[in-house]
Short mmCIF file of C-alpha atoms in Angstrom, two decimals:
data_model
loop_
_atom_site.label_atom_id
_atom_site.label_comp_id
_atom_site.label_asym_id
_atom_site.label_seq_id
_atom_site.Cartn_x
_atom_site.Cartn_y
_atom_site.Cartn_z
CA MET A 520 91.23 116.36 110.96
CA LYS A 521 91.40 113.54 108.40
CA LEU A 522 92.40 111.00 111.05
CA GLN A 523 89.59 112.06 113.36
CA ARG A 524 86.97 111.89 110.61
CA LYS A 525 88.13 108.53 109.30
CA ASN A 526 88.14 107.18 112.83
CA ARG A 527 84.50 108.25 113.12
CA LEU A 528 83.64 106.58 109.83
CA ARG A 529 85.49 103.40 110.81
CA ALA A 530 83.70 103.39 114.17
CA THR A 531 80.37 103.68 112.38
CA ALA A 532 81.13 100.66 110.23
CA LEU A 533 82.32 98.62 113.20
CA GLY A 534 79.32 99.74 115.22
CA ALA A 535 76.98 98.38 112.56
CA LEU A 536 78.68 95.01 112.74
CA ALA A 537 78.54 95.01 116.52
CA VAL A 538 74.86 95.87 116.59
CA SER A 539 74.10 93.21 113.99
CA GLY A 540 76.06 90.59 115.89
CA ALA A 541 74.51 91.50 119.21
CA LEU A 542 70.97 91.35 117.89
CA VAL A 543 71.53 88.09 116.08
CA LEU A 544 72.97 86.54 119.23
CA THR A 545 69.97 87.78 121.14
CA ALA A 546 67.64 86.29 118.56
CA CYS A 547 69.46 82.95 118.73
CA GLY A 548 69.40 82.73 122.53
CA SER A 549 68.44 79.62 124.44
CA ASP A 550 64.96 78.29 123.76
CA ASP A 551 63.88 78.34 127.36
CA ASN A 552 64.43 82.00 128.17
CA THR A 553 64.41 84.16 125.02
CA GLY A 554 61.59 82.94 122.86
CA ALA A 555 58.20 81.34 122.79
CA GLU A 556 57.14 79.07 119.98
CA LYS A 557 54.05 80.22 118.13
CA GLU A 558 51.43 77.54 118.60
CA GLY A 559 50.98 75.35 115.56
CA SER A 560 53.51 77.25 113.44
CA GLY A 561 56.90 75.88 114.46
CA LYS A 562 58.26 79.45 114.31
CA THR A 563 59.88 81.21 117.23
CA THR A 564 59.15 84.72 118.41
CA THR A 565 62.10 86.32 120.18
CA ALA A 566 60.80 88.55 122.95
CA ALA A 567 64.19 90.14 123.64
CA SER A 568 64.35 91.74 120.18
CA ASP A 569 60.59 92.22 119.89
CA ILE A 570 60.40 90.38 116.57
CA LYS A 571 56.95 88.86 116.14
CA CYS A 572 56.89 86.18 113.47
CA ASP A 573 53.07 86.01 113.50
CA ASP A 574 51.81 84.51 110.21
CA ALA A 575 55.17 84.75 108.43
CA GLU A 576 56.13 81.72 106.40
CA GLY A 577 58.04 80.61 103.33
CA GLN A 578 60.05 82.93 101.09
CA LEU A 579 59.52 86.65 100.56
CA ARG A 580 61.21 88.28 97.59
CA ALA A 581 61.81 92.04 97.54
CA SER A 582 64.06 94.34 95.55
CA GLY A 583 64.99 97.92 94.86
CA SER A 584 67.03 100.69 96.44
CA SER A 585 70.72 100.02 96.99
CA ALA A 586 70.69 103.00 99.37
CA GLN A 587 69.08 100.87 102.05
CA LYS A 588 71.08 97.70 101.33
CA ASN A 589 73.21 97.85 104.48
CA ALA A 590 70.16 98.51 106.64
CA MET A 591 68.24 95.74 104.91
CA ASP A 592 71.14 93.31 105.42
CA LEU A 593 70.98 93.92 109.17
CA TRP A 594 67.20 93.67 109.32
CA VAL A 595 67.06 90.47 107.29
CA LYS A 596 69.78 88.82 109.35
CA ASN A 597 68.11 89.67 112.63
CA TYR A 598 64.63 88.75 111.42
CA MET A 599 65.58 85.40 109.93
CA ALA A 600 67.46 84.47 113.09
CA ALA A 601 64.26 85.04 115.06
CA CYS A 602 61.79 83.49 112.63
CA SER A 603 62.89 80.00 111.69
CA GLY A 604 61.64 78.71 108.36
CA VAL A 605 61.18 82.19 106.90
CA GLU A 606 63.47 83.48 104.15
CA ILE A 607 63.67 87.15 103.16
CA ASN A 608 65.47 87.70 99.87
CA TYR A 609 66.12 91.39 99.19
CA SER A 610 67.83 92.07 95.86
CA SER A 611 69.72 95.37 95.98
CA SER A 612 69.48 96.89 92.51
CA SER A 613 68.01 100.36 92.16
CA SER A 614 64.81 102.18 93.04
CA GLY A 615 63.71 102.17 89.41
CA GLU A 616 64.18 98.42 89.05
CA GLY A 617 62.42 97.81 92.36
CA ILE A 618 59.31 99.73 91.27
CA VAL A 619 59.24 97.88 87.94
CA ALA A 620 59.44 94.54 89.76
CA PHE A 621 56.68 95.57 92.19
CA ASN A 622 54.37 96.67 89.39
CA GLN A 623 55.04 93.39 87.59
CA GLY A 624 54.01 91.49 90.69
CA THR A 625 57.31 89.63 91.10
CA VAL A 626 58.15 90.97 94.60
CA GLY A 627 56.25 91.35 97.85
CA PHE A 628 57.53 94.87 98.38
CA ALA A 629 59.98 97.26 96.76
CA GLY A 630 62.50 99.71 98.18
CA SER A 631 62.59 103.15 96.60
CA ASP A 632 64.41 106.35 97.50
CA SER A 633 61.66 108.37 95.86
CA ALA A 634 57.93 108.22 96.33
CA LEU A 635 55.82 106.63 93.61
CA LYS A 636 54.90 108.87 90.69
CA PRO A 637 51.21 109.15 89.72
CA GLU A 638 51.74 106.91 86.70
CA GLU A 639 53.48 104.32 88.89
CA VAL A 640 50.55 104.39 91.31
CA ALA A 641 48.21 103.85 88.37
CA ASP A 642 50.28 100.86 87.22
CA SER A 643 50.26 99.40 90.74
CA LYS A 644 46.47 99.05 90.65
CA LYS A 645 46.86 96.19 88.18
CA ILE A 646 48.78 94.24 90.86
CA CYS A 647 47.05 95.58 93.98
CA LYS A 648 43.68 94.36 92.69
CA SER A 649 41.56 96.09 95.29
CA GLY A 650 43.93 98.93 96.15
CA GLN A 651 47.15 100.63 95.10
CA GLY A 652 50.82 100.96 95.93
CA ILE A 653 51.67 103.19 98.88
CA ASN A 654 54.90 104.63 100.27
CA LEU A 655 56.03 103.71 103.79
CA PRO A 656 59.08 105.73 104.93
CA MET A 657 61.44 103.28 106.61
CA VAL A 658 65.05 104.47 106.28
CA GLY A 659 66.45 107.99 106.47
CA GLY A 660 69.96 109.24 106.08
CA PRO A 661 72.45 111.59 104.51
CA ILE A 662 73.60 111.35 100.93
CA ALA A 663 77.31 111.73 101.48
CA VAL A 664 79.45 113.40 98.86
CA GLY A 665 82.67 111.43 99.01
CA PHE A 666 85.95 112.57 97.54
CA HIS A 667 89.48 111.27 96.99
CA LEU A 668 92.05 114.00 96.66
CA GLU A 669 95.58 113.20 97.74
CA GLY A 670 96.91 115.78 100.21
CA VAL A 671 93.48 117.19 101.08
CA ASP A 672 92.10 116.07 104.43
CA SER A 673 88.79 117.93 104.55
CA LEU A 674 86.67 119.83 102.06
CA THR A 675 83.72 122.21 102.23
CA LEU A 676 81.39 122.82 99.29
CA ASP A 677 78.02 124.50 98.89
CA ALA A 678 75.09 123.64 96.66
CA SER A 679 76.26 125.97 93.89
CA THR A 680 79.76 124.48 93.64
CA LEU A 681 78.36 120.94 93.84
CA ALA A 682 75.96 121.72 91.00
CA LYS A 683 78.74 123.11 88.84
CA ILE A 684 81.04 120.17 89.61
CA PHE A 685 78.44 117.54 88.70
CA ASP A 686 77.45 119.59 85.63
CA THR A 687 81.15 119.70 84.59
CA LYS A 688 81.16 123.52 84.75
CA ILE A 689 83.91 123.42 87.41
CA LYS A 690 86.67 121.19 86.04
CA LYS A 691 89.68 121.70 88.34
CA TRP A 692 90.07 121.22 92.07
CA ASN A 693 91.79 124.58 92.48
CA ASP A 694 88.89 126.45 90.87
CA PRO A 695 88.36 129.83 92.59
CA ALA A 696 84.82 128.85 93.67
CA ILE A 697 86.16 125.84 95.58
CA ALA A 698 89.14 127.78 96.94
CA ALA A 699 86.83 130.49 98.33
CA LEU A 700 85.09 127.88 100.49
CA ASN A 701 88.32 126.27 101.68
CA ASP A 702 90.59 129.03 102.95
CA GLY A 703 94.05 127.71 103.78
CA VAL A 704 93.58 124.39 101.98
CA ASP A 705 96.25 123.60 99.37
CA LEU A 706 94.03 122.55 96.47
CA PRO A 707 95.90 120.86 93.60
CA ASP A 708 95.72 121.83 89.93
CA LYS A 709 94.09 118.51 89.16
CA ALA A 710 91.15 117.58 86.97
CA ILE A 711 87.92 116.66 88.76
CA GLN A 712 86.52 113.24 87.93
CA ALA A 713 82.87 113.19 88.94
CA PHE A 714 81.09 109.85 89.23
CA HIS A 715 77.34 109.28 89.04
CA ARG A 716 74.98 106.32 88.97
CA SER A 717 74.64 104.46 85.68
CA GLU A 718 71.11 103.15 86.29
CA ASP A 719 67.84 104.74 87.41
CA SER A 720 68.38 105.69 91.04
CA GLY A 721 66.37 107.33 93.76
CA THR A 722 69.67 108.57 95.22
CA THR A 723 70.29 110.44 91.95
CA GLN A 724 66.78 111.86 92.08
CA ASN A 725 67.24 113.08 95.66
CA LEU A 726 70.55 114.72 94.76
CA GLY A 727 68.71 116.43 91.90
CA LYS A 728 65.97 117.62 94.24
CA TYR A 729 68.57 119.10 96.58
CA LEU A 730 70.53 120.83 93.82
CA GLY A 731 67.36 122.07 92.13
CA ALA A 732 66.11 123.58 95.39
CA ALA A 733 69.34 124.90 96.90
CA ALA A 734 71.14 125.87 93.68
CA ALA A 735 68.32 126.66 91.28
CA ASP A 736 70.44 129.09 89.24
CA ASP A 737 73.13 126.47 88.62
CA TRP A 738 71.18 123.22 88.27
CA LYS A 739 68.56 123.40 85.54
CA TYR A 740 67.67 119.73 85.28
CA GLU A 741 64.49 118.01 86.39
CA ALA A 742 64.93 115.74 89.41
CA GLU A 743 64.70 112.34 87.72
CA LYS A 744 66.06 108.91 88.58
CA ASN A 745 68.29 108.81 85.51
CA TRP A 746 71.41 110.99 85.50
CA PRO A 747 70.55 114.18 83.56
CA ALA A 748 73.81 116.11 83.09
CA PRO A 749 76.43 115.68 80.37
CA GLY A 750 79.93 114.42 81.12
CA GLY A 751 81.14 112.66 84.20
CA GLN A 752 81.64 108.93 84.60
CA ALA A 753 79.05 106.31 85.48
CA ALA A 754 79.18 103.37 87.88
CA SER A 755 76.61 100.80 88.94
CA GLY A 756 74.96 101.17 92.32
CA SER A 757 76.06 103.17 95.34
CA ALA A 758 78.71 100.52 95.99
CA GLY A 759 80.09 100.96 92.49
CA VAL A 760 80.29 104.75 92.76
CA ALA A 761 81.99 104.51 96.16
CA SER A 762 84.49 101.98 94.83
CA GLN A 763 85.42 104.23 91.92
CA VAL A 764 85.91 107.21 94.22
CA LYS A 765 88.07 105.03 96.46
CA ALA A 766 90.24 104.00 93.49
CA VAL A 767 90.62 107.27 91.57
CA ASP A 768 92.62 110.26 92.81
CA GLY A 769 90.83 113.52 92.00
CA SER A 770 87.38 111.93 92.11
CA ILE A 771 84.08 112.84 93.70
CA GLY A 772 80.75 111.01 93.89
CA TYR A 773 77.54 110.63 95.88
CA PHE A 774 76.25 107.68 97.90
CA GLU A 775 74.77 106.86 101.27
CA LEU A 776 76.95 107.42 104.33
CA SER A 777 77.28 103.70 105.03
CA TYR A 778 79.21 103.29 101.78
CA ALA A 779 81.62 106.07 102.76
CA SER A 780 82.08 104.30 106.09
CA SER A 781 82.75 100.89 104.56
CA GLN A 782 85.19 102.33 101.99
CA ASP A 783 86.88 104.64 104.54
CA LEU A 784 86.22 107.67 102.33
CA SER A 785 86.41 111.34 103.25
CA THR A 786 83.14 113.24 102.86
CA VAL A 787 82.32 116.83 102.00
CA ASP A 788 80.96 119.26 104.61
CA ILE A 789 78.13 121.34 103.15
CA ASP A 790 77.97 125.10 103.60
CA THR A 791 74.23 125.73 103.89
CA GLY A 792 74.55 129.40 104.74
CA GLY A 793 74.11 128.59 108.42
CA SER A 794 76.56 129.34 111.19
CA ALA A 795 79.01 126.61 110.14
CA PRO A 796 79.44 123.95 107.43
CA VAL A 797 77.58 120.74 108.26
CA GLU A 798 79.14 117.28 108.26
CA ALA A 799 77.36 114.26 106.79
CA THR A 800 76.35 112.31 109.90
CA SER A 801 73.26 110.38 110.92
CA GLU A 802 72.59 112.86 113.71
CA ASN A 803 72.81 115.85 111.38
CA ALA A 804 70.59 114.16 108.79
CA SER A 805 68.02 113.44 111.51
CA LYS A 806 67.79 117.15 112.26
CA ALA A 807 66.78 117.79 108.66
CA ILE A 808 64.42 114.79 108.36
CA ALA A 809 62.66 115.75 111.60
CA ALA A 810 61.19 118.75 109.77
CA ALA A 811 59.65 116.56 107.04
CA LYS A 812 55.90 116.72 106.46
CA VAL A 813 53.64 113.91 105.28
CA GLU A 814 52.43 114.87 101.81
CA GLY A 815 50.76 111.59 100.87
CA THR A 816 47.02 111.11 101.16
CA GLY A 817 45.08 108.27 102.72
CA LYS A 818 47.42 105.48 103.75
CA ASP A 819 50.27 106.85 101.62
CA LEU A 820 52.99 108.40 103.80
CA ALA A 821 55.20 110.10 101.20
CA LEU A 822 57.23 112.89 102.83
CA GLY A 823 58.17 116.41 101.81
CA LEU A 824 61.77 117.32 102.72
CA ASP A 825 63.24 120.82 103.11
CA TYR A 826 66.45 120.76 101.06
CA THR A 827 67.10 124.46 101.65
CA THR A 828 67.28 124.35 105.45
CA LYS A 829 69.85 126.59 107.09
CA ALA A 830 69.17 125.29 110.60
CA ASP A 831 72.37 124.85 112.59
CA GLY A 832 73.66 121.31 112.36
CA ALA A 833 71.01 120.18 109.85
CA TYR A 834 72.55 118.30 106.91
CA PRO A 835 70.31 119.17 103.95
CA LEU A 836 71.30 116.51 101.40
CA VAL A 837 69.15 113.69 102.73
CA LEU A 838 66.95 110.94 101.42
CA VAL A 839 64.18 108.79 102.77
CA THR A 840 63.81 105.26 101.47
CA TYR A 841 60.28 103.92 101.22
CA GLU A 842 59.05 100.37 101.29
CA VAL A 843 56.36 100.20 98.61
CA VAL A 844 53.46 97.83 99.31
CA CYS A 845 49.81 97.44 98.35
CA ASP A 846 47.46 99.06 100.85
CA THR A 847 45.01 96.29 99.98
CA GLY A 848 45.33 93.44 97.53
CA ASN A 849 48.68 92.07 98.70
CA LYS A 850 49.26 88.46 97.67
CA ALA A 851 47.82 86.08 100.25
CA ASP A 852 50.92 83.86 100.29
CA THR A 853 53.25 86.72 101.24
CA LEU A 854 50.98 89.12 103.16
CA GLY A 855 51.75 87.61 106.57
CA THR A 856 55.50 87.80 106.01
CA VAL A 857 55.34 91.33 104.60
CA LYS A 858 53.40 92.55 107.63
CA SER A 859 55.61 90.71 110.12
CA PHE A 860 58.88 91.88 108.56
CA LEU A 861 57.83 95.52 108.15
CA THR A 862 56.43 95.50 111.69
CA TYR A 863 59.97 94.67 112.82
CA THR A 864 61.74 97.21 110.59
CA SER A 865 59.45 99.99 111.80
CA SER A 866 59.68 98.90 115.45
CA GLU A 867 61.82 100.66 118.04
CA ASP A 868 64.39 97.85 117.86
CA GLY A 869 64.40 97.87 114.07
CA GLN A 870 64.96 101.60 113.88
CA LYS A 871 67.67 101.53 116.56
CA VAL A 872 70.08 99.63 114.32
CA LEU A 873 69.99 102.39 111.68
CA THR A 874 72.18 104.96 113.41
CA ASP A 875 75.10 102.61 113.91
CA ALA A 876 74.81 101.57 110.27
CA GLY A 877 75.18 105.16 109.03
CA TYR A 878 71.47 105.86 108.58
CA ALA A 879 68.95 108.05 110.39
CA PRO A 880 65.83 106.62 112.07
CA ILE A 881 62.47 107.88 110.85
CA PRO A 882 61.09 110.46 113.34
CA GLU A 883 58.78 108.74 115.83
CA ALA A 884 55.75 110.86 114.98
CA ILE A 885 55.95 109.62 111.39
CA ASN A 886 57.05 106.11 112.31
CA ALA A 887 53.98 105.63 114.51
CA LYS A 888 51.85 106.18 111.41
CA VAL A 889 53.97 103.67 109.51
CA ARG A 890 53.35 100.99 112.16
CA GLU A 891 49.63 101.72 112.13
CA THR A 892 49.51 101.41 108.34
CA VAL A 893 51.53 98.17 108.32
CA ALA A 894 49.14 96.64 110.85
CA GLY A 895 46.23 97.41 108.52
CA LEU A 896 47.68 96.00 105.31
CA LYS A 897 45.36 93.53 103.59
#
């Protein structure tokens, strides 16, 4: 079981590299058969990858969610290969830092794993002079719960046990609650070392939303970006949490699936109360995200997710990362690049790379609205 799962994770990581390489090679194809130079701009549009450089120029700075870093790395590489003379600089920090940077006017867009709060929308109006910040869902995927427990190949947990583990109420791996979900597994009498994010994080907030919805009796904290529970150990960014889990026997932590893939980590199957425990995969996350409803108003496309789903094969611990932009009032010197880049990321080609990178594409019905909104940004 462990070998099969790790082979799948390794294949996901290699698939991401293969897709990235293939698309970049496509974008860098010969001038006479893959691209047409945009008149008067000196920039090349690559028809094969459907990247339209349009009015993109100069440097575009963006920052925020580390959850989407691996997706953003692929997108930026492919886009910059197609659009010569354009530089996209995405700083992977955290959702909280990205929103602060956006509302200070230092970035063209921000990545956030949680939709803007009302007070953040109010702050955005100072930067979006004639409008406000809006949420554009761009990346979906599972929040994997990775673990490192020598001698244990696979592990099933439910929302209640996860809540108690991250709230330090369950302290040993052979706790009866864990044993009851893992019949026949030789669980060691070893202390659990639970890792969480040290900085404000949309991934943390989404974990809190899931635990608050699916384990309301055991998780009494508000779903905030800062870690709410006592105890545990902190690490910076999803990469930092994954690295700590990789290094420490007896550990558990949460991060996007791509980080589990790159670190070759085992992940928890979640018992939702459905017919069988559900593995953290892009396909299973897509089944849950497909049921999302747009809750935003106007041009805002914030989504409502069902964290309590029991649908067969639907992995409930998911997040959606938004790109936060001004609906109107974007800076004139970056507007063309913002629209061009987000047109690519929301395109069919842009969304295709997500699955092989451990993410889940945004459902087409929602993504069509994203493309329409991007086209109308001012």
